[in-house]
Amino acid sequence: MGKTAVVTAGTAGIGLETALGLAAAGFSVTVIGRSAERGARAVERIDAVNPARPARFLSADLGSLDGVRALAGRIAGDHATSGEPLTVLVNNVGAMFADRRELDGIEASFVVNHLSPYLLTELLLPTLTAGAPSRIVNVTSGAVGVAKRVFDAVEPPGGYYGFHWYGRAKLANLAYTLDLASRLRGTGVSVLAADPGGAATEMTAGTLTDPRIVSPALRLLWPLVRRKFERSTAGPASEAARPSVVAATDESLAGRTGIVIGAAAQPVTPLRAAADPRVADAVRRLSRQHAPLVAP
Ligand SMILES: NC(=O)c1ccc[n+]([C@@H]2O[C@H](COP(=O)([O-])OP(=O)(O)OC[C@H]3O[C@@H](n4cnc5c(N)ncnc54)[C@H](OP(=O)(O)O)[C@@H]3O)[C@@H](O)[C@H]2O)c1
């Protein structure tokens, strides 16, 4: 039986390029997104790369925790029925919002960037363990560097600044990645993070042009900040997908875990806060509280 991969938010942007890279490496790829039309177009492109191992699209809104639970049930059930191993899970979904909003009553960037990939991963652990050696790749971001590092609650006190809230949710997810890597040592399931650097995608074309996403101090420097955003996200998504593809497939990483693959597609030292056990404990508590494996 061949290698299989699931790529969330895999029908456009960096996720689709990741799926294409995995197909080129011989994987049968399942891509997740909301739009069926986009899903069909993505499958067509992936199949052109690897016609021998057909791709498939599964529709799910990864901003809904119930949607994530249903998706995990579907994927786990399919693998149990077919007996095919699940070799790679790429948690690629991410989002940044200019205005504060909620999903299922929880601040949206924490849901999409952390709770949703956390929940999907936890629910698929039995399947990934059965498919070992297998890998989990969580897509991170350089925005973790501007994040508030306190995780007593889903949101820190103070005003809402989308870029910083996005970075904080990505930091929670990076801390979870390193924590999970320790937890799963010896199971054959490796846990890695991949930083795409930047690319021109829907996500960056929208929010990164809005000065409200940064704190008032940075807003004073908005022309500079905006130029920095523009420069760092000018490249193609195909290049930004390389760290994820390397994390998922590179032979030199076999058996290694808790590794962060940087934007140059090489291992880098993780941000210190992500390896802080107090941050990991707090993130674990928040994740269990707000994204229980079984719907309350
Ligand atoms: N782009 C960058 O410069 C950059 C930099 C650092 C990190 N990242 C990270 O890289 C990852 C990919 O970023 P990207 O820029 O490629 O994002 P993107 O442009 O927003 O990705 C588009 C894809 O996400 C899917 N999607 C969006 N929301 C979804 C939801 N709620 N449920 C299911 N699918 C959803 C879309 O399909 P549908 O619309 O059909 O659902 C589509 O397949 C994210 O984790 C992001 O945080 C990106």
mmCIF file of N, CA, C and O in Angstrom, residues 254-291:
data_model
loop_
_atom_site.group_PDB
_atom_site.id
_atom_site.type_symbol
_atom_site.label_atom_id
_atom_site.label_comp_id
_atom_site.label_asym_id
_atom_site.label_seq_id
_atom_site.Cartn_x
_atom_site.Cartn_y
_atom_site.Cartn_z
ATOM 1 N N ALA A 254 13.755 11.395 8.836
ATOM 2 C CA ALA A 254 13.094 10.160 9.282
ATOM 3 C C ALA A 254 13.460 9.873 10.736
ATOM 4 O O ALA A 254 14.639 9.921 11.116
ATOM 5 N N GLY A 255 12.450 9.627 11.540
ATOM 6 C CA GLY A 255 12.677 9.295 12.954
ATOM 7 C C GLY A 255 12.962 10.506 13.828
ATOM 8 O O GLY A 255 13.074 10.379 15.046
ATOM 9 N N ARG A 256 13.079 11.702 13.227
ATOM 10 C CA ARG A 256 13.337 12.897 14.047
ATOM 11 C C ARG A 256 12.006 13.585 14.343
ATOM 12 O O ARG A 256 11.077 13.518 13.550
ATOM 13 N N THR A 257 11.945 14.234 15.476
ATOM 14 C CA THR A 257 10.673 14.857 15.867
ATOM 15 C C THR A 257 10.944 16.159 16.611
ATOM 16 O O THR A 257 12.069 16.404 17.060
ATOM 17 N N GLY A 258 9.908 17.014 16.690
ATOM 18 C CA GLY A 258 10.064 18.295 17.388
ATOM 19 C C GLY A 258 10.974 19.248 16.629
ATOM 20 O O GLY A 258 11.618 20.103 17.224
ATOM 21 N N ILE A 259 10.999 19.114 15.296
ATOM 22 C CA ILE A 259 11.883 19.934 14.472
ATOM 23 C C ILE A 259 11.048 21.038 13.804
ATOM 24 O O ILE A 259 9.929 20.779 13.354
ATOM 25 N N VAL A 260 11.626 22.229 13.716
ATOM 26 C CA VAL A 260 10.976 23.312 12.959
ATOM 27 C C VAL A 260 11.760 23.500 11.670
ATOM 28 O O VAL A 260 12.978 23.698 11.693
ATOM 29 N N ILE A 261 11.051 23.420 10.542
ATOM 30 C CA ILE A 261 11.678 23.672 9.245
ATOM 31 C C ILE A 261 11.401 25.133 8.895
ATOM 32 O O ILE A 261 10.245 25.553 8.801
ATOM 33 N N GLY A 262 12.460 25.893 8.705
ATOM 34 C CA GLY A 262 12.323 27.328 8.455
ATOM 35 C C GLY A 262 12.014 27.643 6.997
ATOM 36 O O GLY A 262 11.914 26.744 6.150
ATOM 37 N N ALA A 263 11.903 28.933 6.716
ATOM 38 C CA ALA A 263 11.499 29.373 5.377
ATOM 39 C C ALA A 263 12.491 28.952 4.295
ATOM 40 O O ALA A 263 12.121 28.832 3.122
ATOM 41 N N ALA A 264 13.742 28.708 4.673
ATOM 42 C CA ALA A 264 14.725 28.249 3.685
ATOM 43 C C ALA A 264 14.701 26.723 3.543
ATOM 44 O O ALA A 264 15.611 26.131 2.944
ATOM 45 N N ALA A 265 13.671 26.100 4.093
ATOM 46 C CA ALA A 265 13.471 24.646 3.990
ATOM 47 C C ALA A 265 14.569 23.847 4.692
ATOM 48 O O ALA A 265 14.889 22.733 4.288
ATOM 49 N N GLN A 266 15.126 24.433 5.746
ATOM 50 C CA GLN A 266 16.145 23.774 6.579
ATOM 51 C C GLN A 266 15.693 23.847 8.038
ATOM 52 O O GLN A 266 14.997 24.799 8.409
ATOM 53 N N PRO A 267 16.141 22.895 8.876
ATOM 54 C CA PRO A 267 15.793 22.989 10.303
ATOM 55 C C PRO A 267 16.322 24.284 10.924
ATOM 56 O O PRO A 267 17.424 24.724 10.590
ATOM 57 N N VAL A 268 15.505 24.896 11.788
ATOM 58 C CA VAL A 268 15.908 26.117 12.504
ATOM 59 C C VAL A 268 15.600 25.921 13.987
ATOM 60 O O VAL A 268 14.827 25.034 14.363
ATOM 61 N N THR A 269 16.201 26.778 14.822
ATOM 62 C CA THR A 269 15.918 26.697 16.262
ATOM 63 C C THR A 269 14.545 27.297 16.525
ATOM 64 O O THR A 269 14.267 28.421 16.087
ATOM 65 N N PRO A 270 13.676 26.575 17.252
ATOM 66 C CA PRO A 270 12.342 27.135 17.523
ATOM 67 C C PRO A 270 12.424 28.362 18.430
ATOM 68 O O PRO A 270 13.344 28.467 19.239
ATOM 69 N N LEU A 271 11.464 29.256 18.280
ATOM 70 C CA LEU A 271 11.347 30.408 19.184
ATOM 71 C C LEU A 271 11.336 29.889 20.626
ATOM 72 O O LEU A 271 10.642 28.921 20.932
ATOM 73 N N ARG A 272 12.114 30.566 21.506
ATOM 74 C CA ARG A 272 12.270 30.042 22.877
ATOM 75 C C ARG A 272 10.916 29.892 23.582
ATOM 76 O O ARG A 272 10.683 28.906 24.283
ATOM 77 N N ALA A 273 10.020 30.868 23.381
ATOM 78 C CA ALA A 273 8.728 30.817 24.092
ATOM 79 C C ALA A 273 7.942 29.550 23.743
ATOM 80 O O ALA A 273 7.183 29.035 24.561
ATOM 81 N N ALA A 274 8.142 29.033 22.526
ATOM 82 C CA ALA A 274 7.375 27.849 22.111
ATOM 83 C C ALA A 274 7.844 26.599 22.838
ATOM 84 O O ALA A 274 7.116 25.607 22.915
ATOM 85 N N ALA A 275 9.078 26.645 23.353
ATOM 86 C CA ALA A 275 9.614 25.479 24.065
ATOM 87 C C ALA A 275 9.503 25.645 25.579
ATOM 88 O O ALA A 275 9.961 24.794 26.334
ATOM 89 N N ASP A 276 8.857 26.729 26.021
ATOM 90 C CA ASP A 276 8.714 27.011 27.450
ATOM 91 C C ASP A 276 7.614 26.098 28.029
ATOM 92 O O ASP A 276 6.461 26.168 27.584
ATOM 93 N N PRO A 277 7.951 25.244 29.006
ATOM 94 C CA PRO A 277 6.944 24.310 29.530
ATOM 95 C C PRO A 277 5.723 25.012 30.123
ATOM 96 O O PRO A 277 4.624 24.473 30.078
ATOM 97 N N ARG A 278 5.903 26.254 30.635
ATOM 98 C CA ARG A 278 4.729 26.969 31.195
ATOM 99 C C ARG A 278 3.758 27.336 30.075
ATOM 100 O O ARG A 278 2.545 27.267 30.231
ATOM 101 N N VAL A 279 4.314 27.731 28.925
ATOM 102 C CA VAL A 279 3.450 28.044 27.776
ATOM 103 C C VAL A 279 2.755 26.761 27.315
ATOM 104 O O VAL A 279 1.534 26.743 27.078
ATOM 105 N N ALA A 280 3.515 25.669 27.216
ATOM 106 C CA ALA A 280 2.918 24.390 26.773
ATOM 107 C C ALA A 280 1.787 23.961 27.712
ATOM 108 O O ALA A 280 0.717 23.552 27.245
ATOM 109 N N ASP A 281 2.003 24.078 29.031
ATOM 110 C CA ASP A 281 0.965 23.684 30.003
ATOM 111 C C ASP A 281 -0.292 24.521 29.815
ATOM 112 O O ASP A 281 -1.411 24.004 29.801
ATOM 113 N N ALA A 282 -0.089 25.839 29.682
ATOM 114 C CA ALA A 282 -1.240 26.738 29.560
ATOM 115 C C ALA A 282 -1.995 26.462 28.254
ATOM 116 O O ALA A 282 -3.232 26.440 28.237
ATOM 117 N N VAL A 283 -1.262 26.225 27.174
ATOM 118 C CA VAL A 283 -1.906 25.951 25.882
ATOM 119 C C VAL A 283 -2.670 24.622 25.954
ATOM 120 O O VAL A 283 -3.792 24.508 25.437
ATOM 121 N N ARG A 284 -2.081 23.635 26.626
ATOM 122 C CA ARG A 284 -2.753 22.329 26.763
ATOM 123 C C ARG A 284 -4.085 22.493 27.498
ATOM 124 O O ARG A 284 -5.112 21.968 27.086
ATOM 125 N N ARG A 285 -4.048 23.302 28.575
ATOM 126 C CA ARG A 285 -5.277 23.524 29.365
ATOM 127 C C ARG A 285 -6.350 24.199 28.516
ATOM 128 O O ARG A 285 -7.496 23.765 28.464
ATOM 129 N N LEU A 286 -5.926 25.264 27.795
ATOM 130 C CA LEU A 286 -6.892 26.011 26.964
ATOM 131 C C LEU A 286 -7.470 25.129 25.856
ATOM 132 O O LEU A 286 -8.654 25.188 25.550
ATOM 133 N N SER A 287 -6.600 24.325 25.252
ATOM 134 C CA SER A 287 -7.028 23.489 24.120
ATOM 135 C C SER A 287 -8.059 22.467 24.595
ATOM 136 O O SER A 287 -9.100 22.275 23.956
ATOM 137 N N ARG A 288 -7.762 21.819 25.730
ATOM 138 C CA ARG A 288 -8.699 20.799 26.244
ATOM 139 C C ARG A 288 -10.025 21.429 26.627
ATOM 140 O O ARG A 288 -11.085 20.855 26.423
ATOM 141 N N GLN A 289 -9.946 22.633 27.196
ATOM 142 C CA GLN A 289 -11.172 23.310 27.642
ATOM 143 C C GLN A 289 -12.051 23.727 26.461
ATOM 144 O O GLN A 289 -13.264 23.536 26.477
ATOM 145 N N HIS A 290 -11.418 24.291 25.413
ATOM 146 C CA HIS A 290 -12.206 24.894 24.332
ATOM 147 C C HIS A 290 -12.413 23.987 23.121
ATOM 148 O O HIS A 290 -13.254 24.283 22.279
ATOM 149 N N ALA A 291 -11.628 22.911 23.028
ATOM 150 C CA ALA A 291 -11.812 22.011 21.882
ATOM 151 C C ALA A 291 -11.831 20.562 22.381
ATOM 152 O O ALA A 291 -10.951 19.757 22.036
#
